[in-house]
Coordinates of C-alpha atoms and ligand atoms in Angstrom, one line a residue:
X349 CA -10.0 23.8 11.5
X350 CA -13.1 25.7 10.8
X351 CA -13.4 24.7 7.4
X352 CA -15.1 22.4 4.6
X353 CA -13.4 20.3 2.5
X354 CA -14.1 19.5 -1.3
X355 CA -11.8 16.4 -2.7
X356 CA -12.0 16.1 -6.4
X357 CA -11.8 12.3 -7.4
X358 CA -13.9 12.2 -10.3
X359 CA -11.2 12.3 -13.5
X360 CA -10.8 9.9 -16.2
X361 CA -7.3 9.9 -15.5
X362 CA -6.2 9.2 -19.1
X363 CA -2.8 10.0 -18.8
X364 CA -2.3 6.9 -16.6
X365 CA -3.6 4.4 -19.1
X366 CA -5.2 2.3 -16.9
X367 CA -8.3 0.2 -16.3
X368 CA -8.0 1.3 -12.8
X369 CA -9.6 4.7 -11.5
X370 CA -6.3 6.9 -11.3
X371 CA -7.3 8.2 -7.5
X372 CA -7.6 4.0 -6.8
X373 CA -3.7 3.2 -8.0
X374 CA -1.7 1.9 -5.0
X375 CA 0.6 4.2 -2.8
X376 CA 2.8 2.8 -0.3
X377 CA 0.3 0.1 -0.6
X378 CA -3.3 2.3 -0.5
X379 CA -5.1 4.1 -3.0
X380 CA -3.6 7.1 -3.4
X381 CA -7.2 8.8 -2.6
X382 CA -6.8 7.2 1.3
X383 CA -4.2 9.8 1.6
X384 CA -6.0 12.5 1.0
X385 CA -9.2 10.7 2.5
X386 CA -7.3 10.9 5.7
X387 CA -5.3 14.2 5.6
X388 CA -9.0 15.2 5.5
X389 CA -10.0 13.3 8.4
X390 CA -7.2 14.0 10.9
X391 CA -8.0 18.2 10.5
X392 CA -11.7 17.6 11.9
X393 CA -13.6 19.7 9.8
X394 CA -16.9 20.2 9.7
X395 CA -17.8 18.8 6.8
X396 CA -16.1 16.9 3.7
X397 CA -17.1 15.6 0.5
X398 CA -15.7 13.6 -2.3
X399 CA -16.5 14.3 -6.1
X400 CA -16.6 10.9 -7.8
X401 CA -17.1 10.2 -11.5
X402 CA -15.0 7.6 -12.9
X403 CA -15.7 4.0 -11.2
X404 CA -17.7 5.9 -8.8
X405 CA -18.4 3.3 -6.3
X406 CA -14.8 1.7 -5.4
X407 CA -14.0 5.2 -4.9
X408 CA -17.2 6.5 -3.1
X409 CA -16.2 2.9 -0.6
X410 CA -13.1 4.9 0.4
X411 CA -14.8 7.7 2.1
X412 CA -17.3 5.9 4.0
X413 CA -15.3 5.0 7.2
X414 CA -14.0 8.6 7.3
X415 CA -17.2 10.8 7.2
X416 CA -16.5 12.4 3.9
X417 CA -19.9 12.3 2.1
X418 CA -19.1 11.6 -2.1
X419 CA -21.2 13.5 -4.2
X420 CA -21.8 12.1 -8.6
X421 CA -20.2 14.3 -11.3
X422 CA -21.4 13.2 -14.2
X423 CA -20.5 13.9 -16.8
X424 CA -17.1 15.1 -16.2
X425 CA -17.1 18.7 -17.0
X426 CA -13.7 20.2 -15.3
X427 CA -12.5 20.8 -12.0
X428 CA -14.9 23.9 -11.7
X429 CA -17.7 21.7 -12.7
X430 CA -16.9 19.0 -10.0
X431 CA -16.5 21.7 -7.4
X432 CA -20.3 22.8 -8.1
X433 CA -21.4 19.6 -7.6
X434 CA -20.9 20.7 -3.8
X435 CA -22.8 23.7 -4.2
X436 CA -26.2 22.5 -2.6
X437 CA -24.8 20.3 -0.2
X438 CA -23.3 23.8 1.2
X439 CA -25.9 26.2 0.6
X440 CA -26.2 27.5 4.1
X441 CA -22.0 27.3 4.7
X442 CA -20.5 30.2 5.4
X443 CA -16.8 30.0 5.9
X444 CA -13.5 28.8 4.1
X445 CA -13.8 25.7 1.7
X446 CA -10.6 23.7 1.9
X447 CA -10.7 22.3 -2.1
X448 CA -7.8 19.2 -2.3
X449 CA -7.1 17.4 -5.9
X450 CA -7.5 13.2 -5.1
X451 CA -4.6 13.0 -6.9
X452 CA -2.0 14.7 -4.7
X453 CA -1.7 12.4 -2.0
X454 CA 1.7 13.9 -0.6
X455 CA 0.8 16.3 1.2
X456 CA 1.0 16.7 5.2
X457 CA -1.3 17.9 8.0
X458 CA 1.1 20.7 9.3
X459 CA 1.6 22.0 6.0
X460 CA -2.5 22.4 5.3
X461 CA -2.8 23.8 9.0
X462 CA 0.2 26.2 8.2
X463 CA -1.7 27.2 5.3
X464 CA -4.9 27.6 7.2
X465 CA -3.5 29.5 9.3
X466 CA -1.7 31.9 6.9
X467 CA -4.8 32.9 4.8
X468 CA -6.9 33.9 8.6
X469 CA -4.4 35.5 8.9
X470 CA -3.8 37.5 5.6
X471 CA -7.7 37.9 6.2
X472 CA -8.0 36.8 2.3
X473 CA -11.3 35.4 0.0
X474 CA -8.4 33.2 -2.1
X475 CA -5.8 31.2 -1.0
X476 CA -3.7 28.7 -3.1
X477 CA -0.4 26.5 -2.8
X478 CA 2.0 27.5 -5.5
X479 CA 5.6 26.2 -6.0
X480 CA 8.7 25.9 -8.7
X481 CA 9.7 23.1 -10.7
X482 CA 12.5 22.5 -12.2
X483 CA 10.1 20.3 -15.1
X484 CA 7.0 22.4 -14.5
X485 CA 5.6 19.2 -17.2
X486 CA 1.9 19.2 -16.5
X487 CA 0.7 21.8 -14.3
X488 CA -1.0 24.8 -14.6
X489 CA 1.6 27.9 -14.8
X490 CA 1.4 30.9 -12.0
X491 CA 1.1 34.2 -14.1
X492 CA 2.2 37.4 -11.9
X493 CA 1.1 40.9 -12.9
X494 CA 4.1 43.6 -13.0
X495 CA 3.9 44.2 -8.8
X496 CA 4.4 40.6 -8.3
X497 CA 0.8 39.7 -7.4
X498 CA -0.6 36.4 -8.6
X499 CA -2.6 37.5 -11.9
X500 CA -4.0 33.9 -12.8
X501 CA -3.5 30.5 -13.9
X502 CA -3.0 28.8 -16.9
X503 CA -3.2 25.4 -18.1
X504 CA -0.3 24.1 -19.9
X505 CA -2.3 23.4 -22.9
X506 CA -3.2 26.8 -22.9
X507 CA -0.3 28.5 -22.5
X508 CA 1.7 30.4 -24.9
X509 CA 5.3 28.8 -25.5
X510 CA 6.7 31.9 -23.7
X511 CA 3.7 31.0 -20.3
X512 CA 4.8 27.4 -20.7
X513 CA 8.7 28.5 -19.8
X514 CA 7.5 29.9 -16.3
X515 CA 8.5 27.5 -13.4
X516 CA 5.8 28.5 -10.9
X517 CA 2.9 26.2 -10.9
X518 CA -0.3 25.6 -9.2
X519 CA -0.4 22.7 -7.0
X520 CA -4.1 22.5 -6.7
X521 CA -4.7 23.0 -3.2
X522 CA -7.3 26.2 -2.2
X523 CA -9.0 28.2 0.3
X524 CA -11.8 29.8 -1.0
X525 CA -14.5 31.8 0.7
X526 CA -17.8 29.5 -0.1
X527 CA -19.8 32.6 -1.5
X528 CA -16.7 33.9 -3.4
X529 CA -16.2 30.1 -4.8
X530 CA -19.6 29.8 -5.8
X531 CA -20.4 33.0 -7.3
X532 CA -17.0 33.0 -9.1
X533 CA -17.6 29.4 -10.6
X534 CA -21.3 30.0 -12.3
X535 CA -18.9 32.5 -14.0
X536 CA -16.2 30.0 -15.7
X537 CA -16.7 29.6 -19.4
X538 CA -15.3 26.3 -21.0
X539 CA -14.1 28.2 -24.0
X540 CA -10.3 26.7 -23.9
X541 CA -9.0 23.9 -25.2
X542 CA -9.8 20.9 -23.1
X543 CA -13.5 22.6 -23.6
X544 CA -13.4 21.9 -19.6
X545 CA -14.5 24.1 -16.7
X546 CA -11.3 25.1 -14.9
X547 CA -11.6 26.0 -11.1
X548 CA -8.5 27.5 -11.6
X549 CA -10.4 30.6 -13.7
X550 CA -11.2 31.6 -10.4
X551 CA -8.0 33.2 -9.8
X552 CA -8.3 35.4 -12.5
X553 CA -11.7 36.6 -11.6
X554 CA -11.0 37.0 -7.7
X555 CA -7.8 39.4 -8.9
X556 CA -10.8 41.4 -11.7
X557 CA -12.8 41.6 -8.5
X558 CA -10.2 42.9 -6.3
X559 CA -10.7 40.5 -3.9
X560 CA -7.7 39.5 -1.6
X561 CA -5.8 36.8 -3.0
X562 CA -2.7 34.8 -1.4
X563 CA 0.0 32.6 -2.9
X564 CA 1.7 30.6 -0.7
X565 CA 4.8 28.8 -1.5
X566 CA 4.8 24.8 -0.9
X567 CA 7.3 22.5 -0.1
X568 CA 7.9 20.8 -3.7
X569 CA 7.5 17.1 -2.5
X570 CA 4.3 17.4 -1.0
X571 CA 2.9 18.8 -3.9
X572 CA 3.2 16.3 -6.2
X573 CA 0.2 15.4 -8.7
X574 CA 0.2 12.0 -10.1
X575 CA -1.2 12.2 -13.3
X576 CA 1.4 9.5 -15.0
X577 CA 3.1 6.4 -14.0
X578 CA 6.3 8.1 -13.6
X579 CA 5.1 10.6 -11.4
X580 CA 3.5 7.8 -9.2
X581 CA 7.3 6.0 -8.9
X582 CA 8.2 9.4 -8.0
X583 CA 5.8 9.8 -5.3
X584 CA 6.5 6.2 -4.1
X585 CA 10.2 7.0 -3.8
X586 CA 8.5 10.3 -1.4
X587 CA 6.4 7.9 0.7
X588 CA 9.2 5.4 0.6
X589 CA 11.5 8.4 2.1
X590 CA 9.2 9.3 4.9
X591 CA 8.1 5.8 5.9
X592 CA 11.7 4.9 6.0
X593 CA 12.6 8.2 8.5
X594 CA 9.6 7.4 10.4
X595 CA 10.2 3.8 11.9
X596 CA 14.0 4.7 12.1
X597 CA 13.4 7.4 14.2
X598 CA 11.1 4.6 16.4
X599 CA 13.9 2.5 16.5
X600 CA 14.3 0.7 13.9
X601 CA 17.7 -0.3 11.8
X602 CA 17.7 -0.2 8.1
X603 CA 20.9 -1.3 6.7
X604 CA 19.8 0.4 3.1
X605 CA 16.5 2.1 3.4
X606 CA 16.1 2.9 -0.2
X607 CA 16.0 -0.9 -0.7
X608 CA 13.2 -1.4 1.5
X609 CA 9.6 -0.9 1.0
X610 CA 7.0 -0.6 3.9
X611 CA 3.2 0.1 3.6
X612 CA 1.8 2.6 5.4
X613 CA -0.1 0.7 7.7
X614 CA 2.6 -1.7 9.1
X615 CA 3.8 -1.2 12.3
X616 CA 7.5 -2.2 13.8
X617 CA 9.2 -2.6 17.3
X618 CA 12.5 -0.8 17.9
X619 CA 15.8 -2.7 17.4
X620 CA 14.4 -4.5 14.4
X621 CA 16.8 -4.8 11.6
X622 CA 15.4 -4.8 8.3
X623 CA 17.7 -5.4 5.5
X624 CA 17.5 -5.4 1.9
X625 CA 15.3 -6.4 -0.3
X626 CA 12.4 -6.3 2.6
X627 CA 8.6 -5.8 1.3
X628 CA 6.4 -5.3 4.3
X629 CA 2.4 -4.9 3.0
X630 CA -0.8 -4.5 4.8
X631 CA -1.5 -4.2 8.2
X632 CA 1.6 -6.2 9.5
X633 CA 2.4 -6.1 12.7
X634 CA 6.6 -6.6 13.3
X635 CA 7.9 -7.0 17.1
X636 CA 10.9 -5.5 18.4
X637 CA 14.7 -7.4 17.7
X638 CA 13.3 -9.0 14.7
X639 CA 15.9 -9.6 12.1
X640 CA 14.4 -9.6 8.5
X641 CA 16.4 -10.7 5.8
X642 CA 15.2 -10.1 1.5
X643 CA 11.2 -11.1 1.2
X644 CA 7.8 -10.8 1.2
X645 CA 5.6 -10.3 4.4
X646 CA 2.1 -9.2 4.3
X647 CA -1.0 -9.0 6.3
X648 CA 0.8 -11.1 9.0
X649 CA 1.9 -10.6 13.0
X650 CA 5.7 -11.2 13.4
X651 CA 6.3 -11.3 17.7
X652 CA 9.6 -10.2 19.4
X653 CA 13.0 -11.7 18.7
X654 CA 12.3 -13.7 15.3
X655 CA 14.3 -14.1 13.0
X656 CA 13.3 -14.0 8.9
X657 CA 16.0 -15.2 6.8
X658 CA 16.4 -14.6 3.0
X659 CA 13.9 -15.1 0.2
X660 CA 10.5 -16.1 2.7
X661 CA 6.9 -15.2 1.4
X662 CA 4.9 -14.8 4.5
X663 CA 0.5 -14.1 4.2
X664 CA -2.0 -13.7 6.8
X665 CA 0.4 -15.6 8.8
X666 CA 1.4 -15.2 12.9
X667 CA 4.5 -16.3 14.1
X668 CA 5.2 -16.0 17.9
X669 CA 8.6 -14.8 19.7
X670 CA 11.5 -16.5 18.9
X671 CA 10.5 -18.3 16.3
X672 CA 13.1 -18.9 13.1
X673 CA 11.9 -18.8 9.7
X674 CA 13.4 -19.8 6.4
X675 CA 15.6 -19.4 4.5
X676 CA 13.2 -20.1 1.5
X677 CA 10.1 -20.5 3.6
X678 CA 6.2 -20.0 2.2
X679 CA 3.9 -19.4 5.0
X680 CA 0.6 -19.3 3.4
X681 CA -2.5 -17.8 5.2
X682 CA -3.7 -19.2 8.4
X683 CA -0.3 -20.5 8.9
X684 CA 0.9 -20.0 12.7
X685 CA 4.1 -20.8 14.4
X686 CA 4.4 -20.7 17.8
X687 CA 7.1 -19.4 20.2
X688 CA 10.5 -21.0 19.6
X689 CA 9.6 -22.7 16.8
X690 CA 11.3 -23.4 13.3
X691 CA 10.5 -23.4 10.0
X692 CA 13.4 -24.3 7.6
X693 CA 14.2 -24.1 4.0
X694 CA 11.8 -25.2 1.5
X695 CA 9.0 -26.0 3.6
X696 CA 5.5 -24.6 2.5
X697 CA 2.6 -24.3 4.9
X698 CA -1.0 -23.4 5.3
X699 CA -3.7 -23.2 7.8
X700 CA -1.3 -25.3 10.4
X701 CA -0.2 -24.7 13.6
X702 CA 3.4 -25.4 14.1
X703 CA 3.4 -25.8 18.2
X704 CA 6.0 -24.2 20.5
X705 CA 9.0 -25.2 20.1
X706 CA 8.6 -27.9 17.1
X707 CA 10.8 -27.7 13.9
X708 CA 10.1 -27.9 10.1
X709 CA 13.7 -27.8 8.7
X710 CA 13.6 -28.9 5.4
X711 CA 11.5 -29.7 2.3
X712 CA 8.3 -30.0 4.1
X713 CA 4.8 -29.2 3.1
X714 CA 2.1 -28.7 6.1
X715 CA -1.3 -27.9 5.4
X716 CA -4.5 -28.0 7.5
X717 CA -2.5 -29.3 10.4
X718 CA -2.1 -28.7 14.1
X719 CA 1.0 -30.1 15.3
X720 CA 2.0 -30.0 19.2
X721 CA 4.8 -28.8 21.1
X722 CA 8.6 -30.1 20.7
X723 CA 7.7 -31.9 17.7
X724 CA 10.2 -32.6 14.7
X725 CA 8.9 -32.7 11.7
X726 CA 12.0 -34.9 9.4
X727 CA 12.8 -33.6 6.3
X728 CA 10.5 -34.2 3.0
X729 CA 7.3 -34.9 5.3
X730 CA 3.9 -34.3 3.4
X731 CA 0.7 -33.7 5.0
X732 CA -1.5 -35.3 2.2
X733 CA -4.4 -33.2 2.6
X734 CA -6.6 -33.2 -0.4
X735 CA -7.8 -36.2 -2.0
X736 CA -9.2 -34.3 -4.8
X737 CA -12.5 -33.6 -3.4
X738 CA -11.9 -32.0 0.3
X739 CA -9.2 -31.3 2.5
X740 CA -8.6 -33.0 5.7
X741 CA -6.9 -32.7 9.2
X742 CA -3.7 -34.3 10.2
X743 CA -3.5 -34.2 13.8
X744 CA 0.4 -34.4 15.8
X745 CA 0.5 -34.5 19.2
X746 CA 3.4 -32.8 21.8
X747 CA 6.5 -35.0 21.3
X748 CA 6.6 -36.4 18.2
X749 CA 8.7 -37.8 16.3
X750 CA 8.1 -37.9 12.7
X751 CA 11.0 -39.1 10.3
X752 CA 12.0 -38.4 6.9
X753 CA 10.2 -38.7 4.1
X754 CA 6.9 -39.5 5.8
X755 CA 4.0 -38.8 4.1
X756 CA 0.5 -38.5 6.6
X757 CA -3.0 -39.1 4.8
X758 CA -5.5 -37.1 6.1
X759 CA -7.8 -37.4 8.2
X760 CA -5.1 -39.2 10.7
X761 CA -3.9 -38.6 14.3
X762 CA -0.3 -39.1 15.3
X763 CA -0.5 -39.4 19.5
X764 CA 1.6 -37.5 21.7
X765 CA 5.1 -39.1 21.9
X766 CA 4.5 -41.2 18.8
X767 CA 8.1 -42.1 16.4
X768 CA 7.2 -42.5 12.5
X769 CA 9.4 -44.6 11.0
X770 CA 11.2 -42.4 8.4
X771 CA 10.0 -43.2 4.6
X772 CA 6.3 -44.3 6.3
X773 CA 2.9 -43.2 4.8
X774 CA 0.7 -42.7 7.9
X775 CA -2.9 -44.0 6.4
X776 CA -4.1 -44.7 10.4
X777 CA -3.8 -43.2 13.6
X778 CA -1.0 -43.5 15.9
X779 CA -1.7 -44.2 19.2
X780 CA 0.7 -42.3 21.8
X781 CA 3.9 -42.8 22.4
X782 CA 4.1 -46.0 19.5
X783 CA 6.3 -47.2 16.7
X784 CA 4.7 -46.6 13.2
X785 CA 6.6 -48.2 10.8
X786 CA 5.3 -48.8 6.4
X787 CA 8.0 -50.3 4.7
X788 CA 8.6 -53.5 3.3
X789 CA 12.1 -55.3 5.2
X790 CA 15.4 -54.4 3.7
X791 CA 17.0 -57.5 2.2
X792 CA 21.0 -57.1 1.0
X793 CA 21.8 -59.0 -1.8
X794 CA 25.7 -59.4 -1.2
X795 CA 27.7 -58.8 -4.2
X796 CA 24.6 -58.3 -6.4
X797 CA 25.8 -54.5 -7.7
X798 CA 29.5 -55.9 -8.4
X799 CA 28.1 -59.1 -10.5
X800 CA 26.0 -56.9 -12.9
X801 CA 28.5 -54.5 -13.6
X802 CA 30.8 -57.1 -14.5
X803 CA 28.0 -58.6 -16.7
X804 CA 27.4 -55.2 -18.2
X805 CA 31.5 -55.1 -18.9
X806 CA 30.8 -58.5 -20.7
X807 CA 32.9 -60.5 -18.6
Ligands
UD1_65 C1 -4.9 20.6 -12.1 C2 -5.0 22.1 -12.2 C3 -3.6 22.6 -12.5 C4 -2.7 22.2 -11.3 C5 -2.7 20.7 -11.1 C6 -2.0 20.4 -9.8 C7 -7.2 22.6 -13.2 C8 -8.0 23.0 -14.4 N1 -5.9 22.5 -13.3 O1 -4.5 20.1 -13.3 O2 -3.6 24.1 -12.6 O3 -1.4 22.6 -11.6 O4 -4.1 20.2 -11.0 O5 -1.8 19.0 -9.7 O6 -7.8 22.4 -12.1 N2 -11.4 16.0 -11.6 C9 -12.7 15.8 -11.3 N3 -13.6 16.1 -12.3 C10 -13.2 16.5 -13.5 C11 -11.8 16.7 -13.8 C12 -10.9 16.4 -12.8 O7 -13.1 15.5 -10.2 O8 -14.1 16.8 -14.4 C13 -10.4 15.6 -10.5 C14 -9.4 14.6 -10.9 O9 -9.9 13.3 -10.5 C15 -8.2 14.9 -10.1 C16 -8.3 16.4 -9.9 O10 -9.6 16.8 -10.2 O11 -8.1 14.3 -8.8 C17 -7.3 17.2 -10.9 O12 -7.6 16.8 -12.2 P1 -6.5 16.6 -13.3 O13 -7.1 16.3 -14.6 O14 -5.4 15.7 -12.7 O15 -5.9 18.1 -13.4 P2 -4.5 18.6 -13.8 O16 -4.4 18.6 -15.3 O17 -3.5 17.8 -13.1
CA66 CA1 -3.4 16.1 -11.7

């Protein structure tokens, strides 16, 4: 597209109430701004730039990987305001500026090409997205002149009870012809009630100058503006929606797709089945035939054929083919379980290795470990790692057997083909293949139990 591109990021956002920047709330699990940040990007244009204002540097940091250059409002004057703030930066431009709000973060490439493509056409100075709402709550109202031609906007707190009844809004998407824009803006007044600088004045005076102006209708979801909490649910229930369509249209089952929620950077393998309850976050990487039952998986690499049943927390974690997790599993960060492997209920890990084809079935915790191949860990093993100073290694070796109950004091090494006695705690290495055994010798007293409870009966 031969174009520029203004996003404006700088608000307050006050109608969010929030610490947090309004553009920098999460959508589908980025800040909403990265949408736009990277419709921008994908239509190669020759330039872009970002107004920031409001916790200016976390939001400037978006823009830097995508070559969109931010540029300071301060202070925060209006949305014509924050558009001049480009003004110098595009002195010598010539040429359609592409003007996007940072907090409409629905909207799509084709739609923005489509509209490109329209206003060349139409050969026009003006060009703006319009649609209807059925709650036009919040947006600035479309006023038409008696032939039907877009007159100019106004603001809702503005607008006279009989302008707030019209359904046709501005949804804050432009093409302007830079010389137009410019001109037009050292011409906006803030003499309304927000004592702002509206961009949206510009409509009026392109329409007193007789310039060509041209409404073009949006699709209503895309055109969203998240200016409240509700109206970010709304929008997550949109990105929810596509995300959903897209990865079943890769292949993917979902056996209720309005119960599960993926980010927009995950990625998943056909024939997966994702049921219920699913959260996928980050940049997580899912295999194909995976089966993932209700819980939490983020930032982690799931391979082919694995299984996630019910209620597991999985972070930073990679678990190879065929592996079996949970249910009730917490793999913590730099936990990794390799192919065929299990990892049973109740068993907690972190920075361990569970080797190929080992199992953790039960009530286990495993931290800074690497344990071998075909091991089994016995239910209710520990890996003591922290004596309240540092944590330490427990080594297992391929073929191990430890039993039940066991706990392993770190720093210690259990040799390949080594058998822990169940109920041992492991305070020395193992050598290979031997017995380690910690317990003192069981001695039955016979009859003991049936003596006292007659003694307790008083008899
Ligand atoms: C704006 C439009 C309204 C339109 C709606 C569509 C104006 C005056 N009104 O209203 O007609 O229906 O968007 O969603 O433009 N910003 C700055 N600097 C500022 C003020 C705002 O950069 O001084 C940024 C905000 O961060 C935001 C965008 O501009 O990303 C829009 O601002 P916002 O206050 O949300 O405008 P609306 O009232 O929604
Ligand atoms: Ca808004």
């Amino acid at each position: 597209m031969k174009a520029v591109a203004i996003i404006l990021a700088a608000g307050r956002g006050t109608r969010m109430k929030s610490r947090l920047a309004k553009v920098l709330h999460p959508l589908a699990g980025v800040p909403m701004l990265s949408h736009v940040i990277n419709l921008v990007h994908s239509l190669h244009l020759e330039k872009s730039f970002l107004i920031v204002g409001r916790q200016a540097e976390a939001v400037s940091a978006l823009a830097k990987t995508k070559g969109v250059i931010p540029l300071l409002q301060y202070p925060l004057l209006g949305t014509g305001d924050a558009v001049r703030k480009a003004e110098k930066a595009l002195k010598n431009f010539q040429g359609p500026v592409l003007i996007l709000n940072g907090d409409t973060p629905l909207l799509r490439e084709k739609s923005i090409r489509d509209f490109y493509a329209y206003y060349q056409r139409e050969n026009a100075t003006v060009g703006l997205l319009t649609v209807r709402l059925e709650n036009p709550k919040g947006y600035g109202r479309v006023l038409r002149q008696k032939s039907g031609e877009i007159a100019r906007i106004v603001e809702e707190k503005d607008a006279t009870q009989e302008e707030r009844r019209i359904n046709e809004v501005n949804a804050g998407v432009y093409l302007c012809d830079a010389a137009f824009l410019f001109e037009a803006l050292s011409q906006v007044r803030s003499d309304n009630k927000q004592k702002e600088y509206y961009l949206t004045d510009i409509i009026g005076i392109a329409v007193s100058q007789g310039k060509h102006l041209v409404g073009l209708e949006a699709a209503r979801e895309e055109v969203i503006g998240i200016n409240s909490r509700a109206n970010l649910a709304d929008a997550e229930e949109v990105m929810r929606t596509r995300i959903n369509r897209h990865w079943m249209d890769e292949g993917v089952t979902m056996i209720d797709p309005s119960q599960v929620r993926i980010g927009a950077a995950v990625a998943i393998g056909m024939d997966s089945v994702i049921h219920p309850g699913v959260c996928l976050e980050g940049e997580t990487i899912i295999g194909s035939g995976v089966q993932i039952y209700a819980g939490r998986i983020r930032e982690s690499k799931i391979g082919n054929d694995v299984i996630i049943k019910d209620h597991c927390v999985i972070e930073n974690a990679e678990i190879e083919s065929g592996a079996a997790i949970g249910p009730f599993a917490h793999l913590r960060p730099g936990s990794v379980v390799r192919k065929g492997a299990k990892v049973g209920n109740f068993v907690e890990m972190k920075k361990t290795e569970l080797g190929e084809g080992s199992k953790a079935s039960h009530l286990s915790y495993l931290g800074d470990a690497t344990i071998g191949k075909g091991v089994n860990i016995g239910a209710g093993t520990i890996t003591c790692n922290y004596d309240g100073l540092k944590k330490d290694q427990t080594i297992i070796e391929d073929g191990v057997f430890i039993g039940s109950d066991t706990q392993l004091v770190a720093p210690v090494t259990v040799g390949a083909g080594a058998l822990i006695a169940a109920g041992t705690t492991v305070t020395k290495d193992v050598p290979p293949d031997a017995l380690a055994v910690s317990r003192t010798k069981q001695e039955n007293h016979l009859e003991w139990a049936k003596k006292r409870r007659l003694r307790q009966k008083g008899v």
